mmCIF file of C-alpha atoms in Angstrom:
data_model
loop_
_atom_site.group_PDB
_atom_site.id
_atom_site.type_symbol
_atom_site.label_atom_id
_atom_site.label_comp_id
_atom_site.label_asym_id
_atom_site.label_seq_id
_atom_site.Cartn_x
_atom_site.Cartn_y
_atom_site.Cartn_z
ATOM 1 C CA MET A 1 -38.909 -1.960 6.156
ATOM 2 C CA SER A 2 -39.089 -4.566 4.451
ATOM 3 C CA ILE A 3 -37.224 -5.262 1.303
ATOM 4 C CA PRO A 4 -38.700 -3.320 -1.772
ATOM 5 C CA PRO A 5 -39.894 -4.694 -4.842
ATOM 6 C CA LEU A 6 -37.110 -6.544 -7.260
ATOM 7 C CA ALA A 7 -38.479 -4.366 -10.174
ATOM 8 C CA ALA A 8 -37.499 -1.336 -8.313
ATOM 9 C CA LEU A 9 -34.058 -2.356 -6.837
ATOM 10 C CA ARG A 10 -32.935 -3.439 -10.171
ATOM 11 C CA ALA A 11 -34.123 -0.089 -12.071
ATOM 12 C CA PHE A 12 -32.631 1.464 -9.033
ATOM 13 C CA GLU A 13 -29.147 -0.801 -9.144
ATOM 14 C CA ALA A 14 -29.113 0.498 -13.111
ATOM 15 C CA VAL A 15 -29.413 3.810 -12.316
ATOM 16 C CA ALA A 16 -26.736 4.393 -9.585
ATOM 17 C CA ARG A 17 -24.460 2.502 -11.408
ATOM 18 C CA HIS A 18 -24.345 4.657 -14.795
ATOM 19 C CA LEU A 19 -25.968 8.007 -13.343
ATOM 20 C CA SER A 20 -28.125 8.001 -17.051
ATOM 21 C CA PHE A 21 -31.773 6.444 -16.780
ATOM 22 C CA THR A 22 -31.052 6.190 -20.681
ATOM 23 C CA ARG A 23 -28.078 3.131 -20.926
ATOM 24 C CA ALA A 24 -29.953 1.758 -17.479
ATOM 25 C CA ALA A 25 -33.447 1.261 -19.958
ATOM 26 C CA GLN A 26 -30.427 0.014 -22.486
ATOM 27 C CA GLU A 27 -28.814 -2.580 -20.086
ATOM 28 C CA LEU A 28 -32.401 -3.772 -19.000
ATOM 29 C CA GLY A 29 -34.133 -3.735 -21.839
ATOM 30 C CA MET A 30 -36.392 -1.618 -20.626
ATOM 31 C CA THR A 31 -38.127 1.709 -22.077
ATOM 32 C CA GLN A 32 -36.449 4.765 -20.062
ATOM 33 C CA ALA A 33 -40.137 5.472 -18.772
ATOM 34 C CA ALA A 34 -40.279 1.986 -17.558
ATOM 35 C CA VAL A 35 -37.046 2.514 -15.547
ATOM 36 C CA SER A 36 -38.499 5.795 -14.372
ATOM 37 C CA TYR A 37 -41.975 4.578 -13.259
ATOM 38 C CA GLN A 38 -39.638 1.692 -11.341
ATOM 39 C CA ILE A 39 -37.421 4.551 -9.478
ATOM 40 C CA ARG A 40 -40.593 6.915 -8.813
ATOM 41 C CA LEU A 41 -42.462 3.547 -7.173
ATOM 42 C CA LEU A 42 -38.778 3.383 -5.235
ATOM 43 C CA GLU A 43 -39.193 7.041 -4.272
ATOM 44 C CA GLU A 44 -42.581 6.597 -2.902
ATOM 45 C CA ARG A 45 -41.701 4.208 -0.766
ATOM 46 C CA LEU A 46 -38.477 5.622 0.901
ATOM 47 C CA ALA A 47 -40.769 9.182 1.171
ATOM 48 C CA THR A 48 -37.900 10.422 -0.306
ATOM 49 C CA PRO A 49 -35.638 11.438 -3.856
ATOM 50 C CA LEU A 50 -33.232 9.645 -4.746
ATOM 51 C CA PHE A 51 -31.718 11.167 -7.644
ATOM 52 C CA LEU A 52 -31.306 14.695 -8.421
ATOM 53 C CA ARG A 53 -32.277 15.466 -11.725
ATOM 54 C CA LYS A 54 -30.140 18.395 -13.656
ATOM 55 C CA PRO A 55 -29.950 19.947 -17.042
ATOM 56 C CA ARG A 56 -26.763 17.890 -18.438
ATOM 57 C CA GLY A 57 -27.749 14.438 -16.296
ATOM 58 C CA ILE A 58 -28.563 13.651 -13.253
ATOM 59 C CA ALA A 59 -26.449 12.810 -9.365
ATOM 60 C CA LEU A 60 -27.397 10.696 -6.317
ATOM 61 C CA THR A 61 -29.107 12.398 -3.492
ATOM 62 C CA GLU A 62 -27.172 11.765 -0.022
ATOM 63 C CA THR A 63 -30.037 9.520 0.934
ATOM 64 C CA GLY A 64 -29.627 7.649 -2.792
ATOM 65 C CA ALA A 65 -25.835 7.389 -2.338
ATOM 66 C CA LEU A 66 -26.397 6.261 1.122
ATOM 67 C CA PHE A 67 -28.745 3.550 -0.653
ATOM 68 C CA ALA A 68 -26.714 2.783 -4.118
ATOM 69 C CA ARG A 69 -23.285 1.384 -2.243
ATOM 70 C CA PRO A 70 -25.239 -1.839 -0.678
ATOM 71 C CA THR A 71 -27.803 -2.410 -3.753
ATOM 72 C CA VAL A 72 -24.672 -2.372 -6.447
ATOM 73 C CA ASP A 73 -22.977 -5.052 -3.941
ATOM 74 C CA ALA A 74 -25.770 -7.482 -3.762
ATOM 75 C CA PHE A 75 -26.368 -6.990 -7.506
ATOM 76 C CA ASP A 76 -22.505 -8.076 -8.327
ATOM 77 C CA MET A 77 -23.063 -10.649 -5.723
ATOM 78 C CA LEU A 78 -26.278 -12.387 -7.320
ATOM 79 C CA ARG A 79 -24.452 -11.590 -10.400
ATOM 80 C CA GLU A 80 -21.189 -13.487 -9.391
ATOM 81 C CA ALA A 81 -23.771 -16.271 -8.499
ATOM 82 C CA TYR A 82 -25.385 -16.807 -11.621
ATOM 83 C CA ALA A 83 -22.293 -16.813 -13.589
ATOM 84 C CA ASP A 84 -21.435 -19.043 -15.941
ATOM 85 C CA PRO A 85 -19.007 -21.104 -15.035
ATOM 86 C CA SER A 86 -16.865 -21.355 -18.290
ATOM 87 C CA ALA A 87 -17.191 -17.548 -18.756
ATOM 88 C CA ASP A 88 -13.848 -16.553 -16.765
ATOM 89 C CA ALA A 89 -12.110 -19.210 -19.872
ATOM 90 C CA VAL A 90 -11.345 -15.581 -21.622
ATOM 91 C CA SER A 91 -11.968 -12.333 -19.920
ATOM 92 C CA THR A 92 -10.437 -8.936 -19.175
ATOM 93 C CA LEU A 93 -8.507 -8.379 -15.702
ATOM 94 C CA SER A 94 -8.113 -4.380 -15.205
ATOM 95 C CA ILE A 95 -6.826 -2.928 -12.575
ATOM 96 C CA SER A 96 -6.384 0.431 -11.975
ATOM 97 C CA THR A 97 -3.171 2.113 -9.118
ATOM 98 C CA VAL A 98 -0.979 5.537 -8.423
ATOM 99 C CA PRO A 99 1.493 5.433 -10.980
ATOM 100 C CA THR A 100 4.855 5.023 -9.004
ATOM 101 C CA PHE A 101 3.845 1.338 -8.183
ATOM 102 C CA ALA A 102 2.531 0.678 -11.725
ATOM 103 C CA GLY A 103 5.996 1.697 -12.896
ATOM 104 C CA ALA A 104 8.345 0.706 -10.040
ATOM 105 C CA TRP A 105 7.555 -2.115 -8.882
ATOM 106 C CA LEU A 106 3.879 -4.231 -10.683
ATOM 107 C CA SER A 107 4.820 -3.340 -14.423
ATOM 108 C CA PRO A 108 7.485 -5.649 -14.264
ATOM 109 C CA ARG A 109 5.880 -8.571 -12.948
ATOM 110 C CA LEU A 110 2.925 -8.322 -14.910
ATOM 111 C CA GLY A 111 4.150 -10.139 -17.782
ATOM 112 C CA LYS A 112 4.939 -13.267 -15.812
ATOM 113 C CA PHE A 113 0.878 -13.225 -14.463
ATOM 114 C CA GLN A 114 -0.240 -12.872 -17.465
ATOM 115 C CA MET A 115 1.971 -15.553 -18.888
ATOM 116 C CA HIS A 116 0.615 -17.920 -16.339
ATOM 117 C CA HIS A 117 -2.951 -16.937 -16.919
ATOM 118 C CA PRO A 118 -2.612 -16.854 -21.070
ATOM 119 C CA ASN A 119 -6.311 -16.165 -21.516
ATOM 120 C CA LEU A 120 -6.902 -13.295 -18.944
ATOM 121 C CA ALA A 121 -6.079 -10.780 -20.581
ATOM 122 C CA VAL A 122 -4.337 -7.888 -18.660
ATOM 123 C CA ARG A 123 -4.800 -4.028 -18.098
ATOM 124 C CA LEU A 124 -2.806 -1.859 -16.308
ATOM 125 C CA GLU A 125 -4.511 1.721 -15.670
ATOM 126 C CA THR A 126 -2.692 4.572 -13.425
ATOM 127 C CA SER A 127 -4.318 7.646 -11.742
ATOM 128 C CA ASP A 128 -4.156 9.158 -8.254
ATOM 129 C CA THR A 129 -7.900 8.945 -7.719
ATOM 130 C CA LEU A 130 -9.996 6.935 -6.137
ATOM 131 C CA VAL A 131 -11.721 5.103 -8.799
ATOM 132 C CA ASP A 132 -15.207 4.030 -8.656
ATOM 133 C CA PHE A 133 -16.328 0.759 -9.390
ATOM 134 C CA GLY A 134 -19.719 1.347 -9.300
ATOM 135 C CA ARG A 135 -19.234 3.556 -12.551
ATOM 136 C CA GLU A 136 -15.487 2.424 -14.138
ATOM 137 C CA ASP A 137 -14.596 -0.973 -15.463
ATOM 138 C CA ILE A 138 -11.925 -1.911 -13.195
ATOM 139 C CA THR A 139 -11.655 -5.335 -11.758
ATOM 140 C CA VAL A 140 -9.662 -3.992 -9.117
ATOM 141 C CA ALA A 141 -7.267 -1.386 -7.896
ATOM 142 C CA ILE A 142 -4.179 -1.456 -5.899
ATOM 143 C CA ARG A 143 -4.590 1.680 -3.031
ATOM 144 C CA ALA A 144 -2.235 3.777 -0.773
ATOM 145 C CA GLY A 145 -4.379 3.835 2.474
ATOM 146 C CA GLU A 146 -4.831 2.485 6.316
ATOM 147 C CA GLY A 147 -7.637 0.039 4.814
ATOM 148 C CA ASP A 148 -10.586 1.229 5.840
ATOM 149 C CA TRP A 149 -13.192 1.413 2.446
ATOM 150 C CA PRO A 150 -16.586 0.733 2.848
ATOM 151 C CA GLY A 151 -18.231 -2.109 0.916
ATOM 152 C CA LEU A 152 -14.642 -3.336 -0.822
ATOM 153 C CA GLU A 153 -12.005 -6.522 0.346
ATOM 154 C CA ALA A 154 -9.196 -4.668 0.942
ATOM 155 C CA HIS A 155 -5.901 -6.591 1.743
ATOM 156 C CA CYS A 156 -2.746 -5.654 2.446
ATOM 157 C CA LEU A 157 0.073 -5.981 0.497
ATOM 158 C CA MET A 158 3.218 -3.711 1.964
ATOM 159 C CA PRO A 159 3.596 -0.955 4.443
ATOM 160 C CA ILE A 160 4.456 2.297 2.419
ATOM 161 C CA GLU A 161 8.224 3.441 3.626
ATOM 162 C CA TYR A 162 10.459 6.430 2.777
ATOM 163 C CA THR A 163 13.938 7.205 3.240
ATOM 164 C CA PRO A 164 16.111 10.313 1.901
ATOM 165 C CA MET A 165 18.034 8.979 -2.066
ATOM 166 C CA ILE A 166 20.770 11.084 -3.538
ATOM 167 C CA SER A 167 23.129 10.897 -6.556
ATOM 168 C CA PRO A 168 26.541 10.369 -6.300
ATOM 169 C CA ALA A 169 27.811 13.834 -7.768
ATOM 170 C CA LEU A 170 25.714 15.673 -5.447
ATOM 171 C CA ALA A 171 26.570 13.776 -2.114
ATOM 172 C CA LYS A 172 30.646 14.658 -3.046
ATOM 173 C CA LYS A 173 29.114 18.491 -2.801
ATOM 174 C CA LEU A 174 28.880 18.105 1.229
ATOM 175 C CA ASP A 175 30.404 15.547 3.544
ATOM 176 C CA LEU A 176 27.056 14.291 5.471
ATOM 177 C CA ARG A 177 27.900 12.756 8.692
ATOM 178 C CA GLN A 178 24.691 13.150 10.395
ATOM 179 C CA PRO A 179 20.364 13.133 9.331
ATOM 180 C CA ALA A 180 20.854 17.277 9.360
ATOM 181 C CA ASP A 181 22.925 17.838 7.135
ATOM 182 C CA LEU A 182 20.315 16.882 4.431
ATOM 183 C CA LEU A 183 18.572 20.198 5.013
ATOM 184 C CA LYS A 184 22.286 21.797 3.880
ATOM 185 C CA LEU A 185 20.632 20.537 -0.204
ATOM 186 C CA PRO A 186 17.697 20.876 -1.910
ATOM 187 C CA LEU A 187 14.653 18.831 -0.823
ATOM 188 C CA LEU A 188 12.962 17.226 -3.512
ATOM 189 C CA ASP A 189 9.228 18.006 -2.877
ATOM 190 C CA ARG A 190 9.396 19.635 0.790
ATOM 191 C CA GLN A 191 6.726 20.263 1.642
ATOM 192 C CA ASP A 192 5.879 16.152 1.465
ATOM 193 C CA PRO A 193 4.468 15.407 5.042
ATOM 194 C CA ASN A 194 6.257 12.095 4.847
ATOM 195 C CA TRP A 195 9.915 14.453 5.222
ATOM 196 C CA ALA A 196 8.714 15.528 8.113
ATOM 197 C CA VAL A 197 7.772 11.933 9.226
ATOM 198 C CA TRP A 198 11.641 10.718 8.551
ATOM 199 C CA MET A 199 13.021 13.897 9.912
ATOM 200 C CA GLN A 200 11.369 13.182 13.802
ATOM 201 C CA ALA A 201 12.305 9.576 13.305
ATOM 202 C CA ALA A 202 16.082 11.064 12.452
ATOM 203 C CA GLY A 203 15.748 13.713 15.624
ATOM 204 C CA VAL A 204 15.762 16.679 13.387
ATOM 205 C CA GLU A 205 14.040 19.715 13.752
ATOM 206 C CA PHE A 206 12.434 20.145 10.601
ATOM 207 C CA TRP A 207 9.809 22.416 9.043
ATOM 208 C CA GLU A 208 8.034 21.657 6.109
ATOM 209 C CA THR A 209 7.230 25.284 4.613
ATOM 210 C CA PRO A 210 10.580 25.893 2.409
ATOM 211 C CA PRO A 211 12.186 29.502 3.032
ATOM 212 C CA LYS A 212 12.071 30.226 -0.811
ATOM 213 C CA PRO A 213 10.604 28.413 -3.630
ATOM 214 C CA GLY A 214 11.811 24.411 -4.317
ATOM 215 C CA LEU A 215 11.249 21.765 -6.461
ATOM 216 C CA THR A 216 7.415 20.060 -6.418
ATOM 217 C CA LEU A 217 7.025 17.137 -8.784
ATOM 218 C CA SER A 218 3.921 14.418 -9.088
ATOM 219 C CA THR A 219 5.249 11.403 -8.474
ATOM 220 C CA ASP A 220 8.514 9.249 -6.337
ATOM 221 C CA LEU A 221 9.011 7.882 -10.472
ATOM 222 C CA HIS A 222 9.385 11.888 -11.156
ATOM 223 C CA GLU A 223 11.176 12.876 -7.738
ATOM 224 C CA ALA A 224 13.750 9.612 -8.410
ATOM 225 C CA ARG A 225 14.344 11.194 -12.016
ATOM 226 C CA ALA A 226 15.453 14.669 -10.954
ATOM 227 C CA ALA A 227 17.577 13.265 -7.707
ATOM 228 C CA LEU A 228 19.150 11.067 -10.598
ATOM 229 C CA GLU A 229 20.257 13.771 -12.394
ATOM 230 C CA GLY A 230 21.685 15.843 -9.180
ATOM 231 C CA TYR A 231 19.118 18.354 -8.775
ATOM 232 C CA GLY A 232 18.323 17.800 -5.164
ATOM 233 C CA VAL A 233 17.237 14.947 -2.270
ATOM 234 C CA ALA A 234 14.519 12.467 -2.974
ATOM 235 C CA LEU A 235 12.174 10.838 -0.244
ATOM 236 C CA LEU A 236 11.560 7.312 -2.082
ATOM 237 C CA THR A 237 10.645 4.163 -0.672
ATOM 238 C CA PRO A 238 14.274 1.934 -1.165
ATOM 239 C CA ARG A 239 11.593 -1.652 -2.023
ATOM 240 C CA PHE A 240 11.068 0.608 -5.517
ATOM 241 C CA PHE A 241 14.165 1.734 -6.485
ATOM 242 C CA ARG A 242 16.606 -1.543 -5.564
ATOM 243 C CA PHE A 243 18.186 -1.447 -9.077
ATOM 244 C CA GLU A 244 19.724 2.261 -8.751
ATOM 245 C CA LEU A 245 20.554 1.559 -5.847
ATOM 246 C CA ALA A 246 22.724 -1.554 -6.245
ATOM 247 C CA THR A 247 24.424 0.273 -9.113
ATOM 248 C CA GLY A 248 25.307 2.778 -7.200
ATOM 249 C CA SER A 249 23.418 5.412 -9.302
ATOM 250 C CA LEU A 250 21.474 6.427 -6.777
ATOM 251 C CA ILE A 251 23.381 6.676 -2.707
ATOM 252 C CA GLN A 252 20.955 5.759 0.246
ATOM 253 C CA PRO A 253 22.981 7.670 2.719
ATOM 254 C CA PHE A 254 21.601 6.888 5.860
ATOM 255 C CA PRO A 255 19.867 3.095 7.054
ATOM 256 C CA LEU A 256 16.857 5.246 8.970
ATOM 257 C CA VAL A 257 13.655 3.935 6.997
ATOM 258 C CA ALA A 258 10.682 5.180 8.193
ATOM 259 C CA PRO A 259 7.085 3.998 7.701
ATOM 260 C CA ASN A 260 4.160 6.623 7.364
ATOM 261 C CA GLY A 261 1.300 4.328 9.046
ATOM 262 C CA ARG A 262 -0.359 3.636 5.504
ATOM 263 C CA SER A 263 -0.092 0.472 3.367
ATOM 264 C CA PHE A 264 -0.688 -0.559 -0.192
ATOM 265 C CA TRP A 265 -3.709 -2.526 -0.451
ATOM 266 C CA LEU A 266 -5.677 -4.585 -3.144
ATOM 267 C CA VAL A 267 -9.067 -3.800 -2.855
ATOM 268 C CA TYR A 268 -12.165 -4.785 -5.004
ATOM 269 C CA PRO A 269 -16.217 -4.678 -4.504
ATOM 270 C CA LYS A 270 -17.243 -7.390 -1.697
ATOM 271 C CA GLY A 271 -19.369 -9.094 -4.419
ATOM 272 C CA ARG A 272 -16.673 -10.171 -6.233
ATOM 273 C CA ARG A 273 -14.377 -11.484 -3.921
ATOM 274 C CA ASN A 274 -14.646 -15.386 -5.735
ATOM 275 C CA ARG A 275 -14.366 -13.783 -9.359
ATOM 276 C CA PRO A 276 -11.590 -16.669 -10.675
ATOM 277 C CA ALA A 277 -9.443 -13.978 -11.925
ATOM 278 C CA ILE A 278 -9.795 -12.174 -8.899
ATOM 279 C CA ARG A 279 -8.610 -15.211 -6.801
ATOM 280 C CA LYS A 280 -5.845 -15.360 -9.312
ATOM 281 C CA PHE A 281 -4.618 -11.671 -8.807
ATOM 282 C CA ARG A 282 -4.893 -11.690 -5.438
ATOM 283 C CA ALA A 283 -2.667 -15.307 -5.037
ATOM 284 C CA PHE A 284 0.094 -13.763 -7.743
ATOM 285 C CA LEU A 285 0.462 -10.507 -5.518
ATOM 286 C CA LEU A 286 0.259 -12.716 -2.160
ATOM 287 C CA ASP A 287 3.196 -14.689 -3.183
ATOM 288 C CA GLU A 288 5.138 -12.057 -5.302
ATOM 289 C CA ILE A 289 5.365 -9.793 -1.728
ATOM 290 C CA ALA A 290 6.304 -12.507 0.255
ATOM 291 C CA CYS A 291 9.198 -13.294 -2.345
ATOM 292 C CA ASP A 292 10.218 -9.628 -2.197
ATOM 293 C CA PRO A 293 10.283 -8.638 1.961
ATOM 294 C CA GLY A 294 11.940 -5.341 0.711
#
């Protein structure tokens, strides 16, 4: 099949990105009727609908979603290629990542990055949900996973690994001689699958379902706070809690640190790979990690 008319693809890309005919028309400087006409031409050419018209908006059909990602990426690359070279003199780098990575590792370093690049405004947003680059004002994201996100460039930053940590006060209540002794204490978020990973590496039989209700918290930062107060054993990443370990406010009772097979990755759409702001941030992150062996 030959490439559809550029005008139809341009309209489809804008509507798919905004999920709105009105906003697409405003962006393209066209009437809503003209945008609808271009979409109809494309749907007739493909012999399938691309959008579901709903009372309160529109949504991509399965076929529409299949075509949307490469189309948005292609227009991103075109915008990048024809961008004004001076446009990056003052711009914004929007970063999305999970709360623990942001609070325990990234945020203390962002000030240094911004000082090195004073013309670049930096905005950090935290969320446990995956960002949709086509619909959200986010430049880059840092995700946990295996690096297999279609349409995205992915740079591995650091492996995700865990070890139990405990407050000195709670440690005094029990002589911890071997990893199995931890089962005599409250395990924070016991149903976290990483507990099974660590226990298996330690040679301990472990059941994820607790015999009685336990404390479940949403992030490692909250679990660390609960552990500091002596409410239980937290499974944490040592790299993120060096200060607490160095000051003795948390204790790592056993040297075993177990990886869970996942890593933190810097990701962004392939069409943005040459943006100066992204290149600067990528180089900064990799340099910081090279100086931070974990």
